[in-house]
C-alpha cells in the first residue's frame, strides 16, 4: 500500500519522445522544491534482472516482432519485480518515486504487436493482472505519456544515436513499431484515464521547448505531491548534457556547452512576516465591516488600528526622519545611535491618540 505522504510518478512514451531529458529535469525540480526523490530507470541494464531484456533487444532470440508479446513482457516484468522492494521502501520513507518507464511500457510496446483493439484490451488486462496482482509490484500514482508523433520521434532517435554513438535496438529501428506504440499509448489514456495522462509535446507540428514540456508535467503532478520534507534550494541544470541513467552500451561524446535551466525556489516566509501580514489583513477586515455599523466612529477606529500597525509598514509617517538617518555620514569613531533615542524620535512624530494620551512604543528594536 502506498503511503499518503509519498507519490509514485512514471514517465512513459515512445522512443525519441525526450523522456530521458524530462526525467532528469523533473528529478532536479522535485529536489529543488524540497522533496526527497528515489529514481528508477527501466530496464535496469546494470542489474542482472535485465539479462533477458538485453538479449531480447539485441535480437538474440530473433526479431522482436516475432517474439510473443506475452513472452517478452515477462522479461521486463521480472526486472520490475526485482526492483519492487526498493520502490516500496522509498515510498514508506515518504520519498517521491520517479520511474522512467514501467508497466505501461509493456502494455504499449508489446501491445503494439496485436492487430485488433479487442486483442490489445485483453493484453492490457493480462499485463495489469500479472504485474500488480500476481507479482505484486507497486502501482504508480500516475503514468504520464509524453506524446510525440512517430516521424518526429524517429528524427530525434537518429540525432541522439549520432550524438552519443550508440547503436539502435530492435524497437528503435522500426518506425512502424513506433507508430503502433504511440497508438497503443493513446488507447491506454482512453481506457484508463485515472492512471494514464497524456502530455502533448508537440504544438503546430513542432516540438515544444524542453522547459514548456516540463511545466506541463509539473502542473499535472503538482496536485498529487505531498508537502516537501525540507526547505527548497536553487539549482542550475545543463539541458544539453546527455542523459545516461542506466549506463549505455557505448561511450558518450563530450557534450558542448549548451543552454542551462535555473530553477529558483522562493524562501519560505519567516513566522514574524506571516504574523505581520495576518495583522494587516485583520485590520482591513475590521475597517470594511465597520462601515456597515453606524454606531462606530470610523475616525476613532482608524486611529486605534493605526496605533498597532508595525513601524515597518508606516514609512510614510516617518519618511523625513528615515531620510535624515540614512543621509548621516558617520566615521568609525562615532558612537552608534541609541536604539532608545530612535524610538523616542519616532514616537514624537506619531499622532496623538483620540484620548490625547501619549503613545508608548513597546518594541525594543523597531524594524523600520
Tab-separated table of C-alpha atoms in Angstrom:
chain	number	residue	atom	x	y	z
A	1	UNK	CA	0.000	0.000	0.000
A	2	UNK	CA	1.334	3.423	-0.964
A	3	UNK	CA	1.971	5.929	1.825
A	4	UNK	CA	-0.154	9.093	1.561
A	5	UNK	CA	2.957	11.160	2.296
A	6	UNK	CA	4.645	9.914	-0.880
A	7	UNK	CA	3.907	9.653	-4.595
A	8	UNK	CA	4.917	7.290	-7.389
A	9	UNK	CA	5.227	9.034	-10.770
A	10	UNK	CA	6.075	7.306	-14.049
A	11	UNK	CA	7.174	8.925	-17.305
A	12	UNK	CA	6.090	6.932	-20.349
A	13	UNK	CA	6.398	7.487	-24.068
A	14	UNK	CA	7.681	6.050	-27.295
A	15	UNK	CA	11.386	6.041	-28.065
A	16	UNK	CA	12.620	9.511	-29.016
A	17	UNK	CA	9.982	11.359	-27.001
A	18	UNK	CA	12.521	13.135	-24.785
A	19	UNK	CA	11.759	11.067	-21.683
A	20	UNK	CA	15.376	10.972	-20.566
A	21	UNK	CA	15.726	14.756	-20.532
A	22	UNK	CA	12.366	15.284	-18.839
A	23	UNK	CA	13.123	12.542	-16.324
A	24	UNK	CA	16.385	14.207	-15.303
A	25	UNK	CA	14.817	17.669	-15.238
A	26	UNK	CA	11.798	16.542	-13.199
A	27	UNK	CA	14.094	14.806	-10.709
A	28	UNK	CA	16.040	18.023	-10.100
A	29	UNK	CA	12.876	20.111	-9.974
A	30	UNK	CA	11.386	17.895	-7.266
A	31	UNK	CA	14.618	18.129	-5.281
A	32	UNK	CA	14.722	21.896	-5.754
A	33	UNK	CA	11.374	22.399	-4.019
A	34	UNK	CA	12.414	20.199	-1.098
A	35	UNK	CA	11.337	16.638	-1.918
A	36	UNK	CA	13.413	13.523	-1.316
A	37	UNK	CA	13.458	11.632	-4.626
A	38	UNK	CA	14.181	7.989	-5.465
A	39	UNK	CA	14.724	7.325	-9.182
A	40	UNK	CA	14.302	4.077	-11.111
A	41	UNK	CA	15.114	3.689	-14.786
A	42	UNK	CA	13.707	0.629	-16.578
A	43	UNK	CA	15.034	-1.604	-17.972
A	44	UNK	CA	17.874	-1.591	-15.430
A	45	UNK	CA	20.707	-2.616	-17.714
A	46	UNK	CA	23.311	-2.654	-14.936
A	47	UNK	CA	21.360	-5.262	-12.957
A	48	UNK	CA	21.305	-8.983	-13.610
A	49	UNK	CA	17.497	-8.900	-13.595
A	50	UNK	CA	17.610	-7.303	-17.065
A	51	UNK	CA	19.513	-10.240	-18.605
A	52	UNK	CA	16.633	-11.460	-20.779
A	53	UNK	CA	15.638	-7.906	-21.722
A	54	UNK	CA	19.105	-7.147	-23.068
A	55	UNK	CA	19.212	-10.347	-25.111
A	56	UNK	CA	15.705	-9.674	-26.444
A	57	UNK	CA	16.573	-6.109	-27.524
A	58	UNK	CA	19.853	-7.271	-29.077
A	59	UNK	CA	17.911	-9.710	-31.259
A	60	UNK	CA	19.454	-12.814	-29.684
A	61	UNK	CA	16.047	-14.545	-29.672
A	62	UNK	CA	15.208	-13.390	-33.181
A	63	UNK	CA	13.467	-10.252	-34.462
A	64	UNK	CA	11.468	-8.532	-31.726
A	65	UNK	CA	8.374	-8.535	-33.937
A	66	UNK	CA	8.400	-12.350	-33.940
A	67	UNK	CA	8.630	-12.776	-30.152
A	68	UNK	CA	5.283	-13.303	-28.415
A	69	UNK	CA	4.220	-10.142	-26.555
A	70	UNK	CA	3.359	-12.282	-23.545
A	71	UNK	CA	6.842	-13.830	-23.515
A	72	UNK	CA	8.644	-10.509	-23.970
A	73	UNK	CA	6.507	-8.925	-21.253
A	74	UNK	CA	7.726	-11.475	-18.718
A	75	UNK	CA	11.332	-10.404	-19.417
A	76	UNK	CA	10.531	-6.814	-18.423
A	77	UNK	CA	8.175	-7.742	-15.585
A	78	UNK	CA	10.855	-9.745	-13.762
A	79	UNK	CA	13.179	-6.737	-13.851
A	80	UNK	CA	10.485	-4.608	-12.188
A	81	UNK	CA	9.735	-7.376	-9.701
A	82	UNK	CA	13.393	-7.337	-8.628
A	83	UNK	CA	13.196	-3.567	-8.045
A	84	UNK	CA	9.861	-3.598	-6.191
A	85	UNK	CA	11.312	-3.923	-2.633
A	86	UNK	CA	13.394	-0.764	-3.154
A	87	UNK	CA	10.353	1.073	-4.528
A	88	UNK	CA	8.233	0.103	-1.516
A	89	UNK	CA	10.996	1.122	0.875
A	90	UNK	CA	11.292	4.550	-0.766
A	91	UNK	CA	7.522	5.081	-0.614
A	92	UNK	CA	7.408	4.107	3.065
A	93	UNK	CA	10.184	6.631	3.719
A	94	UNK	CA	7.991	9.394	2.275
A	95	UNK	CA	10.065	9.883	-0.862
A	96	UNK	CA	8.799	10.779	-4.310
A	97	UNK	CA	9.475	7.752	-6.511
A	98	UNK	CA	10.135	8.672	-10.125
A	99	UNK	CA	10.395	5.953	-12.776
A	100	UNK	CA	11.435	6.179	-16.403
A	101	UNK	CA	9.163	3.541	-17.989
A	102	UNK	CA	7.161	0.983	-16.051
A	103	UNK	CA	4.271	-1.415	-16.721
A	104	UNK	CA	2.784	0.996	-19.259
A	105	UNK	CA	5.789	0.373	-21.498
A	106	UNK	CA	4.958	-3.329	-21.605
A	107	UNK	CA	1.352	-2.552	-22.415
A	108	UNK	CA	2.187	-0.133	-25.238
A	109	UNK	CA	5.273	-1.640	-26.882
A	110	UNK	CA	4.149	-5.263	-26.646
A	111	UNK	CA	0.511	-4.337	-27.213
A	112	UNK	CA	1.591	-2.751	-30.492
A	113	UNK	CA	2.158	-6.279	-31.841
A	114	UNK	CA	-1.572	-7.082	-31.835
A	115	UNK	CA	-3.730	-6.454	-34.875
A	116	UNK	CA	-7.078	-5.735	-33.226
A	117	UNK	CA	-8.329	-3.468	-30.445
A	118	UNK	CA	-10.001	-6.422	-28.723
A	119	UNK	CA	-6.674	-8.274	-28.532
A	120	UNK	CA	-4.942	-5.152	-27.221
A	121	UNK	CA	-7.533	-4.633	-24.479
A	122	UNK	CA	-7.211	-8.275	-23.441
A	123	UNK	CA	-3.438	-7.932	-23.296
A	124	UNK	CA	-3.678	-4.743	-21.224
A	125	UNK	CA	-5.822	-6.540	-18.647
A	126	UNK	CA	-3.440	-9.507	-18.574
A	127	UNK	CA	-0.387	-7.263	-18.064
A	128	UNK	CA	-2.114	-5.319	-15.274
A	129	UNK	CA	-3.189	-8.521	-13.508
A	130	UNK	CA	0.191	-10.236	-13.939
A	131	UNK	CA	2.361	-7.415	-12.606
A	132	UNK	CA	0.175	-5.722	-9.988
A	133	UNK	CA	-1.679	-8.757	-8.659
A	134	UNK	CA	0.366	-11.889	-9.386
A	135	UNK	CA	3.809	-10.313	-8.904
A	136	UNK	CA	2.504	-7.657	-6.501
A	137	UNK	CA	4.696	-4.795	-7.699
A	138	UNK	CA	3.742	-1.263	-6.518
A	139	UNK	CA	1.123	0.566	-8.586
A	140	UNK	CA	2.034	4.150	-9.628
A	141	UNK	CA	0.089	7.204	-8.528
A	142	UNK	CA	0.095	8.441	-12.130
A	143	UNK	CA	1.599	7.484	-15.506
A	144	UNK	CA	2.431	10.422	-17.791
A	145	UNK	CA	2.544	9.661	-21.516
A	146	UNK	CA	4.821	12.073	-23.405
A	147	UNK	CA	3.151	12.094	-26.804
A	148	UNK	CA	5.343	12.744	-29.852
A	149	UNK	CA	4.396	11.787	-33.451
A	150	UNK	CA	6.483	8.818	-34.690
A	151	UNK	CA	8.076	10.827	-37.521
A	152	UNK	CA	9.463	13.377	-35.057
A	153	UNK	CA	10.452	10.597	-32.642
A	154	UNK	CA	12.418	8.813	-35.357
A	155	UNK	CA	14.294	12.009	-36.212
A	156	UNK	CA	15.176	12.586	-32.546
A	157	UNK	CA	16.299	8.966	-32.163
A	158	UNK	CA	18.684	9.269	-35.110
A	159	UNK	CA	20.078	12.573	-33.824
A	160	UNK	CA	20.648	11.083	-30.372
A	161	UNK	CA	22.327	7.980	-31.793
A	162	UNK	CA	24.727	10.135	-33.792
A	163	UNK	CA	25.417	12.436	-30.841
A	164	UNK	CA	26.326	9.745	-28.305
A	165	UNK	CA	27.459	6.996	-30.708
A	166	UNK	CA	25.013	4.341	-29.559
A	167	UNK	CA	23.506	1.515	-31.592
A	168	UNK	CA	19.731	1.401	-32.006
A	169	UNK	CA	17.806	-1.514	-30.506
A	170	UNK	CA	15.137	-3.591	-32.260
A	171	UNK	CA	12.295	-1.247	-31.292
A	172	UNK	CA	14.109	1.997	-32.121
A	173	UNK	CA	14.954	0.863	-35.654
A	174	UNK	CA	11.329	0.187	-36.608
A	175	UNK	CA	9.265	3.317	-37.333
A	176	UNK	CA	6.154	1.212	-37.863
A	177	UNK	CA	6.580	-0.128	-34.339
A	178	UNK	CA	6.916	3.457	-33.059
A	179	UNK	CA	3.676	4.391	-34.827
A	180	UNK	CA	1.791	1.454	-33.296
A	181	UNK	CA	3.286	2.100	-29.845
A	182	UNK	CA	2.039	5.708	-29.881
A	183	UNK	CA	-1.426	4.444	-30.855
A	184	UNK	CA	-1.307	1.914	-28.004
A	185	UNK	CA	-0.390	4.645	-25.515
A	186	UNK	CA	-3.316	6.709	-26.825
A	187	UNK	CA	-5.611	3.756	-26.196
A	188	UNK	CA	-4.280	3.356	-22.647
A	189	UNK	CA	-5.078	7.014	-21.922
A	190	UNK	CA	-8.610	6.489	-23.240
A	191	UNK	CA	-9.290	3.227	-21.392
A	192	UNK	CA	-7.623	4.153	-18.088
A	193	UNK	CA	-7.920	7.961	-17.739
A	194	UNK	CA	-7.303	7.870	-13.972
A	195	UNK	CA	-3.991	6.024	-14.389
A	196	UNK	CA	-2.642	7.463	-17.657
A	197	UNK	CA	-2.442	11.166	-18.543
A	198	UNK	CA	-1.266	12.489	-21.897
A	199	UNK	CA	1.327	15.273	-22.145
A	200	UNK	CA	1.249	16.645	-25.698
A	201	UNK	CA	4.867	17.502	-26.534
A	202	UNK	CA	4.092	18.926	-29.981
A	203	UNK	CA	2.362	22.165	-30.973
A	204	UNK	CA	1.633	23.053	-34.613
A	205	UNK	CA	3.717	20.081	-35.801
A	206	UNK	CA	6.754	21.362	-33.905
A	207	UNK	CA	8.317	20.033	-30.731
A	208	UNK	CA	7.575	22.194	-27.709
A	209	UNK	CA	10.512	23.591	-25.761
A	210	UNK	CA	12.058	21.456	-23.030
A	211	UNK	CA	11.005	23.861	-20.284
A	212	UNK	CA	7.472	24.200	-21.683
A	213	UNK	CA	7.024	20.415	-21.652
A	214	UNK	CA	8.371	20.202	-18.129
A	215	UNK	CA	5.920	22.879	-17.000
A	216	UNK	CA	3.052	20.799	-18.425
A	217	UNK	CA	4.326	17.792	-16.497
A	218	UNK	CA	4.713	19.839	-13.318
A	219	UNK	CA	1.195	21.270	-13.455
A	220	UNK	CA	-0.175	17.731	-13.870
A	221	UNK	CA	1.637	16.170	-10.913
A	222	UNK	CA	1.598	19.143	-8.527
A	223	UNK	CA	-1.823	18.303	-7.008
A	224	UNK	CA	-0.592	14.755	-6.296
A	225	UNK	CA	2.550	15.761	-4.399
A	226	UNK	CA	2.775	15.804	-0.587
A	227	UNK	CA	4.310	18.699	1.311
A	228	UNK	CA	8.108	18.938	0.760
A	229	UNK	CA	10.164	17.344	3.523
A	230	UNK	CA	12.748	20.144	3.622
A	231	UNK	CA	13.471	23.694	2.527
A	232	UNK	CA	13.842	24.216	-1.202
A	233	UNK	CA	17.037	25.256	-2.962
A	234	UNK	CA	18.095	26.761	-6.281
A	235	UNK	CA	19.747	24.602	-8.943
A	236	UNK	CA	21.404	25.090	-12.328
A	237	UNK	CA	20.954	22.275	-14.838
A	238	UNK	CA	22.709	21.905	-18.196
A	239	UNK	CA	19.906	20.878	-20.554
A	240	UNK	CA	22.266	19.705	-23.306
A	241	UNK	CA	24.100	17.218	-21.103
A	242	UNK	CA	23.342	13.703	-22.430
A	243	UNK	CA	21.290	11.558	-20.100
A	244	UNK	CA	22.907	8.242	-19.181
A	245	UNK	CA	20.584	6.993	-16.478
A	246	UNK	CA	21.213	3.313	-16.966
A	247	UNK	CA	24.719	3.245	-18.302
A	248	UNK	CA	24.711	2.999	-22.075
A	249	UNK	CA	26.323	0.219	-24.017
A	250	UNK	CA	28.867	2.590	-25.636
A	251	UNK	CA	30.967	5.630	-24.882
A	252	UNK	CA	29.316	9.051	-24.959
A	253	UNK	CA	30.827	12.065	-26.695
A	254	UNK	CA	31.808	15.033	-24.563
A	255	UNK	CA	28.879	17.482	-24.759
A	256	UNK	CA	29.407	21.016	-25.967
A	257	UNK	CA	28.294	23.835	-23.663
A	258	UNK	CA	24.562	24.388	-24.100
A	259	UNK	CA	21.620	26.193	-22.547
A	260	UNK	CA	21.084	25.934	-18.826
A	261	UNK	CA	17.903	25.922	-16.809
A	262	UNK	CA	17.897	27.724	-13.486
A	263	UNK	CA	15.260	26.548	-11.032
A	264	UNK	CA	14.681	29.081	-8.280
A	265	UNK	CA	12.642	28.455	-5.189
A	266	UNK	CA	11.174	31.207	-3.069
A	267	UNK	CA	12.400	31.019	0.530
A	268	UNK	CA	9.587	30.350	2.992
A	269	UNK	CA	8.355	33.404	4.895
A	270	UNK	CA	9.512	33.577	8.475
A	271	UNK	CA	6.979	33.409	11.272
A	272	UNK	CA	7.231	37.124	12.030
A	273	UNK	CA	6.456	38.134	8.447
A	274	UNK	CA	3.433	35.840	8.367
A	275	UNK	CA	2.106	37.333	11.619
A	276	UNK	CA	2.524	40.882	10.295
A	277	UNK	CA	0.594	40.001	7.159
A	278	UNK	CA	-2.162	38.488	9.297
A	279	UNK	CA	-2.365	41.692	11.375
A	280	UNK	CA	-2.701	43.877	8.289
A	281	UNK	CA	-5.313	41.557	6.823
A	282	UNK	CA	-7.373	41.654	10.017
A	283	UNK	CA	-7.164	45.451	10.072
A	284	UNK	CA	-8.578	45.650	6.558
A	285	UNK	CA	-11.404	43.302	7.515
A	286	UNK	CA	-12.257	45.363	10.618
A	287	UNK	CA	-12.415	48.598	8.640
A	288	UNK	CA	-14.537	47.000	5.924
A	289	UNK	CA	-17.056	45.546	8.384
A	290	UNK	CA	-17.215	48.735	10.478
A	291	UNK	CA	-18.601	50.675	7.522
A	292	UNK	CA	-21.808	48.669	7.885
A	293	UNK	CA	-22.304	49.794	11.504
A	294	UNK	CA	-23.430	53.400	12.012
A	295	UNK	CA	-22.620	53.313	15.749
A	296	UNK	CA	-18.869	53.038	15.125
A	297	UNK	CA	-16.818	56.206	14.730
A	298	UNK	CA	-14.720	55.495	11.642
A	299	UNK	CA	-12.059	58.082	12.535
A	300	UNK	CA	-11.535	56.734	16.050
A	301	UNK	CA	-11.378	53.148	14.789
A	302	UNK	CA	-8.860	54.066	12.096
A	303	UNK	CA	-6.671	55.865	14.642
A	304	UNK	CA	-6.875	52.912	17.026
A	305	UNK	CA	-5.934	50.458	14.311
A	306	UNK	CA	-3.069	52.675	13.206
A	307	UNK	CA	-1.573	52.600	16.695
A	308	UNK	CA	-0.927	48.851	16.476
A	309	UNK	CA	0.438	48.913	12.934
A	310	UNK	CA	4.122	47.841	12.902
A	311	UNK	CA	6.510	50.703	12.189
A	312	UNK	CA	7.863	48.887	9.155
A	313	UNK	CA	4.501	49.473	7.443
A	314	UNK	CA	4.278	53.184	8.380
A	315	UNK	CA	7.236	54.539	6.456
A	316	UNK	CA	5.234	57.431	5.009
A	317	UNK	CA	4.703	58.866	8.505
A	318	UNK	CA	8.410	58.746	9.306
A	319	UNK	CA	9.805	59.404	5.838
A	320	UNK	CA	11.581	62.627	6.802
A	321	UNK	CA	13.265	61.101	9.852
A	322	UNK	CA	14.297	57.967	7.974
A	323	UNK	CA	15.830	60.048	5.190
A	324	UNK	CA	17.755	62.084	7.752
A	325	UNK	CA	19.105	58.925	9.349
A	326	UNK	CA	20.129	57.362	6.046
A	327	UNK	CA	21.896	60.579	4.969
A	328	UNK	CA	24.121	60.774	8.056
A	329	UNK	CA	27.787	60.098	7.391
A	330	UNK	CA	29.442	58.565	10.432
A	331	UNK	CA	33.127	57.927	10.975
A	332	UNK	CA	34.419	54.684	12.538
A	333	UNK	CA	34.984	56.635	15.786
A	334	UNK	CA	31.370	57.855	16.088
A	335	UNK	CA	29.226	56.269	18.766
A	336	UNK	CA	26.275	54.283	17.383
A	337	UNK	CA	22.885	55.962	17.774
A	338	UNK	CA	20.996	54.627	20.756
A	339	UNK	CA	18.006	52.444	19.920
A	340	UNK	CA	16.027	54.198	22.638
A	341	UNK	CA	16.860	57.562	21.055
A	342	UNK	CA	15.428	56.393	17.729
A	343	UNK	CA	12.292	55.120	19.475
A	344	UNK	CA	11.791	58.456	21.224
A	345	UNK	CA	12.169	60.395	17.980
A	346	UNK	CA	9.756	58.139	16.143
A	347	UNK	CA	7.248	58.260	18.987
A	348	UNK	CA	7.361	62.032	18.932
A	349	UNK	CA	6.167	62.042	15.330
A	350	UNK	CA	3.290	59.615	15.791
A	351	UNK	CA	-0.102	61.379	16.027
A	352	UNK	CA	-1.675	61.604	19.467
A	353	UNK	CA	-4.449	59.102	20.105
A	354	UNK	CA	-8.122	60.007	20.355
A	355	UNK	CA	-7.840	60.214	24.169
A	356	UNK	CA	-4.878	62.636	23.961
A	357	UNK	CA	-2.650	60.087	25.681
A	358	UNK	CA	0.999	59.796	24.627
A	359	UNK	CA	1.800	56.673	22.656
A	360	UNK	CA	4.056	54.063	24.218
A	361	UNK	CA	6.167	52.047	21.816
A	362	UNK	CA	6.695	48.592	23.232
A	363	UNK	CA	9.038	47.331	20.537
A	364	UNK	CA	12.588	47.055	21.831
A	365	UNK	CA	14.046	47.004	18.342
A	366	UNK	CA	11.890	48.786	15.740
A	367	UNK	CA	12.154	47.270	12.225
A	368	UNK	CA	11.796	50.330	10.015
